[in-house]
JSON list of C-alpha atoms in Angstrom, two decimals:
[
{"chain": "G", "resi": 1, "resn": "MET", "atom": "CA", "xyz": [26.57, 3.57, 20.57]},
{"chain": "G", "resi": 2, "resn": "SER", "atom": "CA", "xyz": [28.15, 1.88, 17.54]},
{"chain": "G", "resi": 3, "resn": "THR", "atom": "CA", "xyz": [27.87, 3.18, 13.97]},
{"chain": "G", "resi": 4, "resn": "THR", "atom": "CA", "xyz": [26.04, -0.01, 12.97]},
{"chain": "G", "resi": 5, "resn": "PHE", "atom": "CA", "xyz": [23.42, 0.47, 15.65]},
{"chain": "G", "resi": 6, "resn": "ARG", "atom": "CA", "xyz": [22.97, 4.17, 14.76]},
{"chain": "G", "resi": 7, "resn": "ARG", "atom": "CA", "xyz": [22.35, 3.18, 11.15]},
{"chain": "G", "resi": 8, "resn": "ALA", "atom": "CA", "xyz": [19.88, 0.52, 12.30]},
{"chain": "G", "resi": 9, "resn": "ILE", "atom": "CA", "xyz": [17.93, 3.05, 14.34]},
{"chain": "G", "resi": 10, "resn": "ALA", "atom": "CA", "xyz": [17.94, 5.49, 11.41]},
{"chain": "G", "resi": 11, "resn": "CYS", "atom": "CA", "xyz": [16.59, 2.75, 9.15]},
{"chain": "G", "resi": 12, "resn": "THR", "atom": "CA", "xyz": [13.86, 1.96, 11.65]},
{"chain": "G", "resi": 13, "resn": "ALA", "atom": "CA", "xyz": [12.90, 5.63, 11.98]},
{"chain": "G", "resi": 14, "resn": "ALA", "atom": "CA", "xyz": [12.62, 5.95, 8.21]},
{"chain": "G", "resi": 15, "resn": "VAL", "atom": "CA", "xyz": [10.27, 2.99, 7.97]},
{"chain": "G", "resi": 16, "resn": "VAL", "atom": "CA", "xyz": [8.15, 4.25, 10.84]},
{"chain": "G", "resi": 17, "resn": "ALA", "atom": "CA", "xyz": [7.93, 7.68, 9.23]},
{"chain": "G", "resi": 18, "resn": "LEU", "atom": "CA", "xyz": [6.79, 6.09, 5.99]},
{"chain": "G", "resi": 19, "resn": "ALA", "atom": "CA", "xyz": [4.15, 4.04, 7.79]},
{"chain": "G", "resi": 20, "resn": "GLY", "atom": "CA", "xyz": [2.74, 7.05, 9.61]},
{"chain": "G", "resi": 21, "resn": "ALA", "atom": "CA", "xyz": [2.93, 9.64, 6.85]},
{"chain": "G", "resi": 22, "resn": "GLY", "atom": "CA", "xyz": [-0.22, 8.61, 5.06]},
{"chain": "G", "resi": 23, "resn": "THR", "atom": "CA", "xyz": [1.33, 6.32, 2.49]},
{"chain": "G", "resi": 24, "resn": "GLY", "atom": "CA", "xyz": [0.87, 3.54, 5.07]},
{"chain": "G", "resi": 25, "resn": "VAL", "atom": "CA", "xyz": [1.19, -0.17, 4.70]},
{"chain": "G", "resi": 26, "resn": "ALA", "atom": "CA", "xyz": [-1.06, -0.36, 1.65]},
{"chain": "G", "resi": 27, "resn": "GLN", "atom": "CA", "xyz": [1.40, 1.63, -0.49]},
{"chain": "G", "resi": 28, "resn": "ALA", "atom": "CA", "xyz": [4.36, -0.06, 1.17]},
{"chain": "G", "resi": 29, "resn": "GLU", "atom": "CA", "xyz": [2.83, -3.38, 0.17]},
{"chain": "G", "resi": 30, "resn": "GLY", "atom": "CA", "xyz": [2.76, -2.35, -3.46]},
{"chain": "G", "resi": 31, "resn": "SER", "atom": "CA", "xyz": [6.29, -0.98, -3.52]},
{"chain": "G", "resi": 32, "resn": "LEU", "atom": "CA", "xyz": [7.76, -3.92, -1.60]},
{"chain": "G", "resi": 33, "resn": "GLY", "atom": "CA", "xyz": [6.01, -6.57, -3.61]},
{"chain": "G", "resi": 34, "resn": "SER", "atom": "CA", "xyz": [7.03, -5.51, -7.12]},
{"chain": "G", "resi": 35, "resn": "ALA", "atom": "CA", "xyz": [9.89, -3.81, -8.90]},
{"chain": "G", "resi": 36, "resn": "GLY", "atom": "CA", "xyz": [7.68, -1.64, -11.08]},
{"chain": "G", "resi": 37, "resn": "SER", "atom": "CA", "xyz": [8.74, 0.59, -13.94]},
{"chain": "G", "resi": 38, "resn": "SER", "atom": "CA", "xyz": [10.69, 2.91, -11.65]},
{"chain": "G", "resi": 39, "resn": "GLY", "atom": "CA", "xyz": [13.30, 0.22, -11.08]},
{"chain": "G", "resi": 40, "resn": "SER", "atom": "CA", "xyz": [12.67, -0.12, -7.36]},
{"chain": "G", "resi": 41, "resn": "VAL", "atom": "CA", "xyz": [14.15, -3.19, -5.72]},
{"chain": "G", "resi": 42, "resn": "ASP", "atom": "CA", "xyz": [11.94, -6.22, -5.11]},
{"chain": "G", "resi": 43, "resn": "LEU", "atom": "CA", "xyz": [12.43, -6.82, -1.38]},
{"chain": "G", "resi": 44, "resn": "LEU", "atom": "CA", "xyz": [9.95, -9.68, -1.01]},
{"chain": "G", "resi": 45, "resn": "PRO", "atom": "CA", "xyz": [10.06, -13.16, -2.53]},
{"chain": "G", "resi": 46, "resn": "SER", "atom": "CA", "xyz": [7.89, -13.76, -5.56]},
{"chain": "G", "resi": 47, "resn": "GLY", "atom": "CA", "xyz": [4.29, -14.26, -4.46]},
{"chain": "G", "resi": 48, "resn": "SER", "atom": "CA", "xyz": [4.83, -12.85, -0.98]},
{"chain": "G", "resi": 49, "resn": "ALA", "atom": "CA", "xyz": [2.86, -9.67, -1.57]},
{"chain": "G", "resi": 50, "resn": "GLY", "atom": "CA", "xyz": [-0.37, -11.66, -1.55]},
{"chain": "G", "resi": 51, "resn": "MET", "atom": "CA", "xyz": [0.33, -12.70, 2.03]},
{"chain": "G", "resi": 52, "resn": "LEU", "atom": "CA", "xyz": [0.26, -9.10, 3.23]},
{"chain": "G", "resi": 53, "resn": "PRO", "atom": "CA", "xyz": [-3.05, -7.78, 4.57]},
{"chain": "G", "resi": 54, "resn": "SER", "atom": "CA", "xyz": [-5.10, -6.08, 1.89]},
{"chain": "G", "resi": 55, "resn": "SER", "atom": "CA", "xyz": [-5.68, -2.34, 1.90]},
{"chain": "G", "resi": 56, "resn": "GLY", "atom": "CA", "xyz": [-8.40, -1.41, 4.36]},
{"chain": "G", "resi": 57, "resn": "SER", "atom": "CA", "xyz": [-8.18, -4.70, 6.23]},
{"chain": "G", "resi": 58, "resn": "ALA", "atom": "CA", "xyz": [-8.53, -4.69, 10.01]},
{"chain": "G", "resi": 59, "resn": "ALA", "atom": "CA", "xyz": [-5.41, -6.86, 10.05]},
{"chain": "G", "resi": 60, "resn": "LEU", "atom": "CA", "xyz": [-3.12, -4.09, 8.80]},
{"chain": "G", "resi": 61, "resn": "PRO", "atom": "CA", "xyz": [0.02, -4.10, 10.95]},
{"chain": "G", "resi": 62, "resn": "SER", "atom": "CA", "xyz": [0.57, -1.31, 13.44]},
{"chain": "G", "resi": 63, "resn": "THR", "atom": "CA", "xyz": [3.50, 1.06, 13.28]},
{"chain": "G", "resi": 64, "resn": "THR", "atom": "CA", "xyz": [4.96, -0.77, 16.28]},
{"chain": "G", "resi": 65, "resn": "ALA", "atom": "CA", "xyz": [4.74, -4.12, 14.49]},
{"chain": "G", "resi": 66, "resn": "ILE", "atom": "CA", "xyz": [6.49, -2.62, 11.46]},
{"chain": "G", "resi": 67, "resn": "THR", "atom": "CA", "xyz": [9.20, -1.16, 13.70]},
{"chain": "G", "resi": 68, "resn": "ASN", "atom": "CA", "xyz": [9.70, -4.52, 15.42]},
{"chain": "G", "resi": 69, "resn": "ALA", "atom": "CA", "xyz": [9.94, -6.23, 12.03]},
{"chain": "G", "resi": 70, "resn": "VAL", "atom": "CA", "xyz": [12.73, -3.86, 11.02]},
{"chain": "G", "resi": 71, "resn": "LEU", "atom": "CA", "xyz": [14.53, -4.27, 14.33]},
{"chain": "G", "resi": 72, "resn": "SER", "atom": "CA", "xyz": [14.27, -8.06, 14.08]},
{"chain": "G", "resi": 73, "resn": "THR", "atom": "CA", "xyz": [15.97, -8.09, 10.68]},
{"chain": "G", "resi": 74, "resn": "VAL", "atom": "CA", "xyz": [17.94, -5.15, 9.27]},
{"chain": "G", "resi": 75, "resn": "GLY", "atom": "CA", "xyz": [17.49, -3.09, 12.43]},
{"chain": "G", "resi": 76, "resn": "GLY", "atom": "CA", "xyz": [20.27, -4.71, 14.43]},
{"chain": "G", "resi": 77, "resn": "CYS", "atom": "CA", "xyz": [18.70, -7.67, 16.26]},
{"chain": "G", "resi": 78, "resn": "GLN", "atom": "CA", "xyz": [19.65, -10.21, 13.58]},
{"chain": "G", "resi": 79, "resn": "THR", "atom": "CA", "xyz": [23.38, -10.25, 14.23]},
{"chain": "G", "resi": 80, "resn": "PRO", "atom": "CA", "xyz": [26.01, -12.46, 15.87]},
{"chain": "G", "resi": 81, "resn": "VAL", "atom": "CA", "xyz": [27.18, -9.53, 18.03]},
{"chain": "G", "resi": 82, "resn": "PRO", "atom": "CA", "xyz": [25.81, -9.88, 21.61]},
{"chain": "G", "resi": 83, "resn": "GLU", "atom": "CA", "xyz": [26.08, -6.17, 22.45]},
{"chain": "G", "resi": 84, "resn": "LEU", "atom": "CA", "xyz": [24.08, -5.18, 19.36]},
{"chain": "G", "resi": 85, "resn": "ILE", "atom": "CA", "xyz": [21.50, -7.82, 20.22]},
{"chain": "G", "resi": 86, "resn": "ARG", "atom": "CA", "xyz": [21.15, -6.41, 23.72]},
{"chain": "G", "resi": 87, "resn": "LEU", "atom": "CA", "xyz": [20.85, -2.79, 22.54]},
{"chain": "G", "resi": 88, "resn": "CYS", "atom": "CA", "xyz": [18.40, -3.67, 19.80]},
{"chain": "G", "resi": 89, "resn": "SER", "atom": "CA", "xyz": [16.25, -5.87, 22.03]},
{"chain": "G", "resi": 90, "resn": "GLU", "atom": "CA", "xyz": [16.07, -3.15, 24.66]},
{"chain": "G", "resi": 91, "resn": "THR", "atom": "CA", "xyz": [14.81, -0.75, 21.97]},
{"chain": "G", "resi": 92, "resn": "GLN", "atom": "CA", "xyz": [11.97, -3.04, 20.89]},
{"chain": "G", "resi": 93, "resn": "THR", "atom": "CA", "xyz": [8.43, -2.45, 22.14]},
{"chain": "G", "resi": 94, "resn": "LEU", "atom": "CA", "xyz": [6.83, -5.69, 23.32]},
{"chain": "G", "resi": 95, "resn": "ILE", "atom": "CA", "xyz": [3.34, -6.29, 21.93]},
{"chain": "G", "resi": 96, "resn": "SER", "atom": "CA", "xyz": [0.76, -9.06, 21.53]},
{"chain": "G", "resi": 97, "resn": "GLU", "atom": "CA", "xyz": [0.26, -8.39, 17.82]},
{"chain": "G", "resi": 98, "resn": "PRO", "atom": "CA", "xyz": [1.45, -11.11, 15.41]},
{"chain": "G", "resi": 99, "resn": "PRO", "atom": "CA", "xyz": [4.88, -10.28, 13.96]},
{"chain": "G", "resi": 100, "resn": "LEU", "atom": "CA", "xyz": [5.12, -9.51, 10.25]},
{"chain": "G", "resi": 101, "resn": "MET", "atom": "CA", "xyz": [7.38, -12.50, 9.62]},
{"chain": "G", "resi": 102, "resn": "LEU", "atom": "CA", "xyz": [4.41, -14.79, 10.32]},
{"chain": "G", "resi": 103, "resn": "LYS", "atom": "CA", "xyz": [2.35, -12.92, 7.75]},
{"chain": "G", "resi": 104, "resn": "LEU", "atom": "CA", "xyz": [5.12, -12.91, 5.15]},
{"chain": "G", "resi": 105, "resn": "ASN", "atom": "CA", "xyz": [6.21, -16.53, 5.65]},
{"chain": "G", "resi": 106, "resn": "PRO", "atom": "CA", "xyz": [3.73, -18.60, 7.67]},
{"chain": "G", "resi": 107, "resn": "PHE", "atom": "CA", "xyz": [5.42, -21.81, 6.52]},
{"chain": "G", "resi": 108, "resn": "GLY", "atom": "CA", "xyz": [9.05, -21.31, 7.55]},
{"chain": "G", "resi": 109, "resn": "THR", "atom": "CA", "xyz": [8.38, -19.18, 10.62]},
{"chain": "G", "resi": 110, "resn": "HIS", "atom": "CA", "xyz": [8.07, -21.30, 13.77]},
{"chain": "G", "resi": 111, "resn": "ILE", "atom": "CA", "xyz": [5.98, -20.39, 16.81]},
{"chain": "G", "resi": 112, "resn": "VAL", "atom": "CA", "xyz": [7.97, -21.13, 19.99]},
{"chain": "G", "resi": 113, "resn": "VAL", "atom": "CA", "xyz": [6.12, -21.39, 23.32]},
{"chain": "G", "resi": 114, "resn": "LEU", "atom": "CA", "xyz": [8.21, -21.28, 26.49]},
{"chain": "G", "resi": 115, "resn": "GLY", "atom": "CA", "xyz": [7.32, -23.29, 29.58]},
{"chain": "G", "resi": 116, "resn": "ALA", "atom": "CA", "xyz": [6.63, -21.72, 32.96]},
{"chain": "G", "resi": 117, "resn": "GLY", "atom": "CA", "xyz": [6.77, -24.55, 35.46]},
{"chain": "G", "resi": 118, "resn": "LEU", "atom": "CA", "xyz": [4.04, -26.98, 36.42]},
{"chain": "G", "resi": 119, "resn": "PHE", "atom": "CA", "xyz": [2.22, -27.64, 39.65]},
{"chain": "G", "resi": 120, "resn": "PRO", "atom": "CA", "xyz": [3.65, -30.59, 41.65]},
{"chain": "G", "resi": 121, "resn": "ASN", "atom": "CA", "xyz": [0.89, -32.83, 40.27]},
{"chain": "G", "resi": 122, "resn": "GLY", "atom": "CA", "xyz": [1.95, -32.03, 36.69]},
{"chain": "G", "resi": 123, "resn": "THR", "atom": "CA", "xyz": [-0.88, -29.66, 35.82]},
{"chain": "G", "resi": 124, "resn": "ILE", "atom": "CA", "xyz": [-0.44, -26.27, 34.15]},
{"chain": "G", "resi": 125, "resn": "ARG", "atom": "CA", "xyz": [-0.04, -23.06, 36.14]},
{"chain": "G", "resi": 126, "resn": "PRO", "atom": "CA", "xyz": [-2.09, -19.97, 35.16]},
{"chain": "G", "resi": 127, "resn": "VAL", "atom": "CA", "xyz": [0.95, -18.16, 33.73]},
{"chain": "G", "resi": 128, "resn": "LEU", "atom": "CA", "xyz": [1.60, -21.04, 31.35]},
{"chain": "G", "resi": 129, "resn": "ASP", "atom": "CA", "xyz": [-2.08, -21.27, 30.45]},
{"chain": "G", "resi": 130, "resn": "SER", "atom": "CA", "xyz": [-1.89, -17.61, 29.41]},
{"chain": "G", "resi": 131, "resn": "ARG", "atom": "CA", "xyz": [1.12, -18.29, 27.17]},
{"chain": "G", "resi": 132, "resn": "LEU", "atom": "CA", "xyz": [-0.68, -21.22, 25.59]},
{"chain": "G", "resi": 133, "resn": "GLN", "atom": "CA", "xyz": [-3.77, -19.11, 24.94]},
{"chain": "G", "resi": 134, "resn": "ALA", "atom": "CA", "xyz": [-1.61, -16.60, 23.06]},
{"chain": "G", "resi": 135, "resn": "ALA", "atom": "CA", "xyz": [0.18, -19.37, 21.14]},
{"chain": "G", "resi": 136, "resn": "ARG", "atom": "CA", "xyz": [-3.09, -21.03, 20.18]},
{"chain": "G", "resi": 137, "resn": "ALA", "atom": "CA", "xyz": [-4.43, -17.73, 18.83]},
{"chain": "G", "resi": 138, "resn": "LEU", "atom": "CA", "xyz": [-1.35, -17.47, 16.59]},
{"chain": "G", "resi": 139, "resn": "ALA", "atom": "CA", "xyz": [-1.66, -21.12, 15.58]},
{"chain": "G", "resi": 140, "resn": "VAL", "atom": "CA", "xyz": [-5.27, -20.62, 14.50]},
{"chain": "G", "resi": 141, "resn": "MET", "atom": "CA", "xyz": [-4.43, -17.40, 12.66]},
{"chain": "G", "resi": 142, "resn": "PHE", "atom": "CA", "xyz": [-1.49, -19.03, 10.86]},
{"chain": "G", "resi": 143, "resn": "PRO", "atom": "CA", "xyz": [-2.47, -22.70, 10.39]},
{"chain": "G", "resi": 144, "resn": "THR", "atom": "CA", "xyz": [0.67, -23.62, 8.43]},
{"chain": "G", "resi": 145, "resn": "ALA", "atom": "CA", "xyz": [3.16, -22.39, 11.05]},
{"chain": "G", "resi": 146, "resn": "PRO", "atom": "CA", "xyz": [4.93, -25.17, 12.98]},
{"chain": "G", "resi": 147, "resn": "ILE", "atom": "CA", "xyz": [4.92, -24.93, 16.77]},
{"chain": "G", "resi": 148, "resn": "ILE", "atom": "CA", "xyz": [7.74, -25.77, 19.18]},
{"chain": "G", "resi": 149, "resn": "VAL", "atom": "CA", "xyz": [6.90, -26.23, 22.86]},
{"chain": "G", "resi": 150, "resn": "SER", "atom": "CA", "xyz": [10.03, -25.87, 24.98]},
{"chain": "G", "resi": 151, "resn": "GLY", "atom": "CA", "xyz": [10.44, -26.80, 28.63]},
{"chain": "G", "resi": 152, "resn": "GLY", "atom": "CA", "xyz": [11.70, -29.62, 30.82]},
{"chain": "G", "resi": 153, "resn": "VAL", "atom": "CA", "xyz": [11.57, -29.61, 34.65]},
{"chain": "G", "resi": 154, "resn": "PRO", "atom": "CA", "xyz": [9.11, -32.53, 35.00]},
{"chain": "G", "resi": 155, "resn": "GLN", "atom": "CA", "xyz": [6.51, -32.73, 37.74]},
{"chain": "G", "resi": 156, "resn": "SER", "atom": "CA", "xyz": [4.91, -36.11, 38.48]},
{"chain": "G", "resi": 157, "resn": "GLY", "atom": "CA", "xyz": [6.69, -37.52, 35.43]},
{"chain": "G", "resi": 158, "resn": "ARG", "atom": "CA", "xyz": [5.33, -34.88, 33.03]},
{"chain": "G", "resi": 159, "resn": "THR", "atom": "CA", "xyz": [7.56, -32.27, 31.37]},
{"chain": "G", "resi": 160, "resn": "GLU", "atom": "CA", "xyz": [6.43, -28.74, 30.56]},
{"chain": "G", "resi": 161, "resn": "ALA", "atom": "CA", "xyz": [6.73, -29.61, 26.86]},
{"chain": "G", "resi": 162, "resn": "GLN", "atom": "CA", "xyz": [4.43, -32.62, 27.25]},
{"chain": "G", "resi": 163, "resn": "ALA", "atom": "CA", "xyz": [1.91, -30.58, 29.25]},
{"chain": "G", "resi": 164, "resn": "MET", "atom": "CA", "xyz": [1.91, -27.87, 26.57]},
{"chain": "G", "resi": 165, "resn": "PHE", "atom": "CA", "xyz": [1.56, -30.47, 23.82]},
{"chain": "G", "resi": 166, "resn": "ASP", "atom": "CA", "xyz": [-1.42, -32.02, 25.61]},
{"chain": "G", "resi": 167, "resn": "TRP", "atom": "CA", "xyz": [-3.05, -28.61, 26.14]},
{"chain": "G", "resi": 168, "resn": "LEU", "atom": "CA", "xyz": [-2.65, -27.55, 22.51]},
{"chain": "G", "resi": 169, "resn": "THR", "atom": "CA", "xyz": [-3.88, -30.82, 21.04]},
{"chain": "G", "resi": 170, "resn": "ALA", "atom": "CA", "xyz": [-6.87, -30.81, 23.41]},
{"chain": "G", "resi": 171, "resn": "SER", "atom": "CA", "xyz": [-7.69, -27.31, 22.14]},
{"chain": "G", "resi": 172, "resn": "GLY", "atom": "CA", "xyz": [-7.79, -28.50, 18.53]},
{"chain": "G", "resi": 173, "resn": "ILE", "atom": "CA", "xyz": [-4.23, -27.95, 17.26]},
{"chain": "G", "resi": 174, "resn": "PRO", "atom": "CA", "xyz": [-3.10, -30.96, 15.17]},
{"chain": "G", "resi": 175, "resn": "ALA", "atom": "CA", "xyz": [-0.40, -33.02, 16.88]},
{"chain": "G", "resi": 176, "resn": "GLN", "atom": "CA", "xyz": [1.69, -33.17, 13.72]},
{"chain": "G", "resi": 177, "resn": "ARG", "atom": "CA", "xyz": [2.25, -29.40, 13.88]},
{"chain": "G", "resi": 178, "resn": "ILE", "atom": "CA", "xyz": [3.86, -29.55, 17.33]},
{"chain": "G", "resi": 179, "resn": "ILE", "atom": "CA", "xyz": [7.50, -30.36, 18.13]},
{"chain": "G", "resi": 180, "resn": "ARG", "atom": "CA", "xyz": [8.37, -31.11, 21.76]},
{"chain": "G", "resi": 181, "resn": "GLU", "atom": "CA", "xyz": [11.62, -29.93, 23.33]},
{"chain": "G", "resi": 182, "resn": "GLY", "atom": "CA", "xyz": [11.47, -31.36, 26.82]},
{"chain": "G", "resi": 183, "resn": "THR", "atom": "CA", "xyz": [14.97, -31.06, 28.26]},
{"chain": "G", "resi": 184, "resn": "SER", "atom": "CA", "xyz": [15.45, -27.34, 28.99]},
{"chain": "G", "resi": 185, "resn": "ARG", "atom": "CA", "xyz": [15.70, -26.08, 32.57]},
{"chain": "G", "resi": 186, "resn": "SER", "atom": "CA", "xyz": [16.23, -22.36, 31.89]},
{"chain": "G", "resi": 187, "resn": "THR", "atom": "CA", "xyz": [15.59, -19.71, 29.25]},
{"chain": "G", "resi": 188, "resn": "VAL", "atom": "CA", "xyz": [19.17, -20.00, 28.01]},
{"chain": "G", "resi": 189, "resn": "GLU", "atom": "CA", "xyz": [18.65, -23.75, 27.55]},
{"chain": "G", "resi": 190, "resn": "ASN", "atom": "CA", "xyz": [15.26, -23.11, 25.89]},
{"chain": "G", "resi": 191, "resn": "ALA", "atom": "CA", "xyz": [17.09, -20.97, 23.35]},
{"chain": "G", "resi": 192, "resn": "ALA", "atom": "CA", "xyz": [20.02, -23.32, 22.77]},
{"chain": "G", "resi": 193, "resn": "ASN", "atom": "CA", "xyz": [17.93, -26.47, 22.45]},
{"chain": "G", "resi": 194, "resn": "THR", "atom": "CA", "xyz": [15.25, -24.83, 20.32]},
{"chain": "G", "resi": 195, "resn": "ASN", "atom": "CA", "xyz": [17.92, -23.37, 18.05]},
{"chain": "G", "resi": 196, "resn": "ARG", "atom": "CA", "xyz": [19.09, -26.87, 17.19]},
{"chain": "G", "resi": 197, "resn": "ILE", "atom": "CA", "xyz": [15.54, -27.82, 16.21]},
{"chain": "G", "resi": 198, "resn": "LEU", "atom": "CA", "xyz": [15.12, -24.65, 14.14]},
{"chain": "G", "resi": 199, "resn": "ALA", "atom": "CA", "xyz": [18.40, -25.32, 12.33]},
{"chain": "G", "resi": 200, "resn": "ASP", "atom": "CA", "xyz": [17.57, -28.98, 11.66]},
{"chain": "G", "resi": 201, "resn": "ARG", "atom": "CA", "xyz": [14.18, -28.00, 10.24]},
{"chain": "G", "resi": 202, "resn": "GLY", "atom": "CA", "xyz": [15.51, -25.17, 8.09]},
{"chain": "G", "resi": 203, "resn": "ALA", "atom": "CA", "xyz": [13.30, -22.60, 9.83]},
{"chain": "G", "resi": 204, "resn": "THR", "atom": "CA", "xyz": [13.32, -19.11, 8.32]},
{"chain": "G", "resi": 205, "resn": "GLY", "atom": "CA", "xyz": [12.36, -17.34, 11.55]},
{"chain": "G", "resi": 206, "resn": "ALA", "atom": "CA", "xyz": [11.04, -17.80, 15.08]},
{"chain": "G", "resi": 207, "resn": "VAL", "atom": "CA", "xyz": [8.32, -16.06, 17.08]},
{"chain": "G", "resi": 208, "resn": "VAL", "atom": "CA", "xyz": [8.78, -16.54, 20.83]},
{"chain": "G", "resi": 209, "resn": "VAL", "atom": "CA", "xyz": [5.61, -16.55, 22.94]},
{"chain": "G", "resi": 210, "resn": "THR", "atom": "CA", "xyz": [5.96, -15.86, 26.64]},
{"chain": "G", "resi": 211, "resn": "SER", "atom": "CA", "xyz": [4.91, -13.53, 29.46]},
{"chain": "G", "resi": 212, "resn": "PRO", "atom": "CA", "xyz": [5.44, -9.74, 29.35]},
{"chain": "G", "resi": 213, "resn": "ASP", "atom": "CA", "xyz": [8.06, -9.80, 32.10]},
{"chain": "G", "resi": 214, "resn": "HIS", "atom": "CA", "xyz": [9.98, -12.61, 30.40]},
{"chain": "G", "resi": 215, "resn": "LEU", "atom": "CA", "xyz": [9.93, -11.81, 26.68]},
{"chain": "G", "resi": 216, "resn": "ARG", "atom": "CA", "xyz": [12.74, -9.27, 26.45]},
{"chain": "G", "resi": 217, "resn": "ARG", "atom": "CA", "xyz": [15.20, -11.58, 28.21]},
{"chain": "G", "resi": 218, "resn": "ALA", "atom": "CA", "xyz": [13.98, -14.48, 26.09]},
{"chain": "G", "resi": 219, "resn": "LEU", "atom": "CA", "xyz": [14.48, -12.50, 22.87]},
{"chain": "G", "resi": 220, "resn": "ILE", "atom": "CA", "xyz": [18.06, -11.69, 23.87]},
{"chain": "G", "resi": 221, "resn": "ASP", "atom": "CA", "xyz": [18.78, -15.35, 24.66]},
{"chain": "G", "resi": 222, "resn": "PHE", "atom": "CA", "xyz": [17.19, -16.64, 21.45]},
{"chain": "G", "resi": 223, "resn": "ARG", "atom": "CA", "xyz": [18.85, -14.02, 19.26]},
{"chain": "G", "resi": 224, "resn": "ASN", "atom": "CA", "xyz": [22.20, -14.90, 20.78]},
{"chain": "G", "resi": 225, "resn": "ALA", "atom": "CA", "xyz": [21.51, -18.60, 20.26]},
{"chain": "G", "resi": 226, "resn": "VAL", "atom": "CA", "xyz": [20.72, -18.28, 16.53]},
{"chain": "G", "resi": 227, "resn": "GLY", "atom": "CA", "xyz": [23.71, -15.96, 16.03]},
{"chain": "G", "resi": 228, "resn": "GLY", "atom": "CA", "xyz": [22.08, -13.91, 13.29]},
{"chain": "G", "resi": 229, "resn": "ARG", "atom": "CA", "xyz": [21.19, -16.93, 11.15]},
{"chain": "G", "resi": 230, "resn": "ILE", "atom": "CA", "xyz": [17.45, -16.18, 11.22]},
{"chain": "G", "resi": 231, "resn": "PRO", "atom": "CA", "xyz": [15.28, -13.36, 12.62]},
{"chain": "G", "resi": 232, "resn": "VAL", "atom": "CA", "xyz": [13.61, -13.78, 16.01]},
{"chain": "G", "resi": 233, "resn": "ASP", "atom": "CA", "xyz": [10.59, -11.75, 17.15]},
{"chain": "G", "resi": 234, "resn": "GLY", "atom": "CA", "xyz": [8.14, -12.21, 20.00]},
{"chain": "G", "resi": 235, "resn": "VAL", "atom": "CA", "xyz": [4.57, -12.03, 21.25]},
{"chain": "G", "resi": 236, "resn": "ILE", "atom": "CA", "xyz": [3.53, -11.34, 24.83]},
{"chain": "G", "resi": 237, "resn": "SER", "atom": "CA", "xyz": [0.76, -13.28, 26.52]},
{"chain": "G", "resi": 238, "resn": "ALA", "atom": "CA", "xyz": [-1.89, -11.63, 28.69]},
{"chain": "G", "resi": 239, "resn": "GLY", "atom": "CA", "xyz": [0.06, -12.24, 31.87]}
]
């Protein structure tokens, strides 16, 4: 294991210990959001502290979400080094909880939904419906976050991206929030093609939504595609 990765794990462990030691997120929110008289470093942009859940809120992030946030940034996953990306991504615990980057920056963070193949008549399979349900929940929770639907492989003249766009708009998500990427035929292509969109739009981060058995591989592909330019985290659907 490299020295960089050991340091990343040590950093993650320190944050987790802080979160579980009783000081919790409420105190972390105060120390992260302001420099204070002690001269502590302001780690969040001005005004960001107000985006964090308030003390006592049911929306307080779990220790796992905090750990994933560290891994996705300073913890080793945001790097151009493929081996570090693989090691870091294998360390991450996959959860359905919204990543902290959406809470800290719900404007620049993009929700990315990956296609899962359509029925021959162009309708959505149950596995893709589950991904869309998870993506819609995030979209409702964070109404300023843009959404990218990624997937080609058309059936009856309809791409996965178009089917996902139709599903989301029918469920009440405004069409202007959704960007269609309808040429990808694999997860690697999802990552490469979506990365170009993220770069063109100046995205500050990406949250990949896909199935539990697909997310880890997708995170590795997306993190390799962005090459450390922005953090990438993920959310698992129900199935």
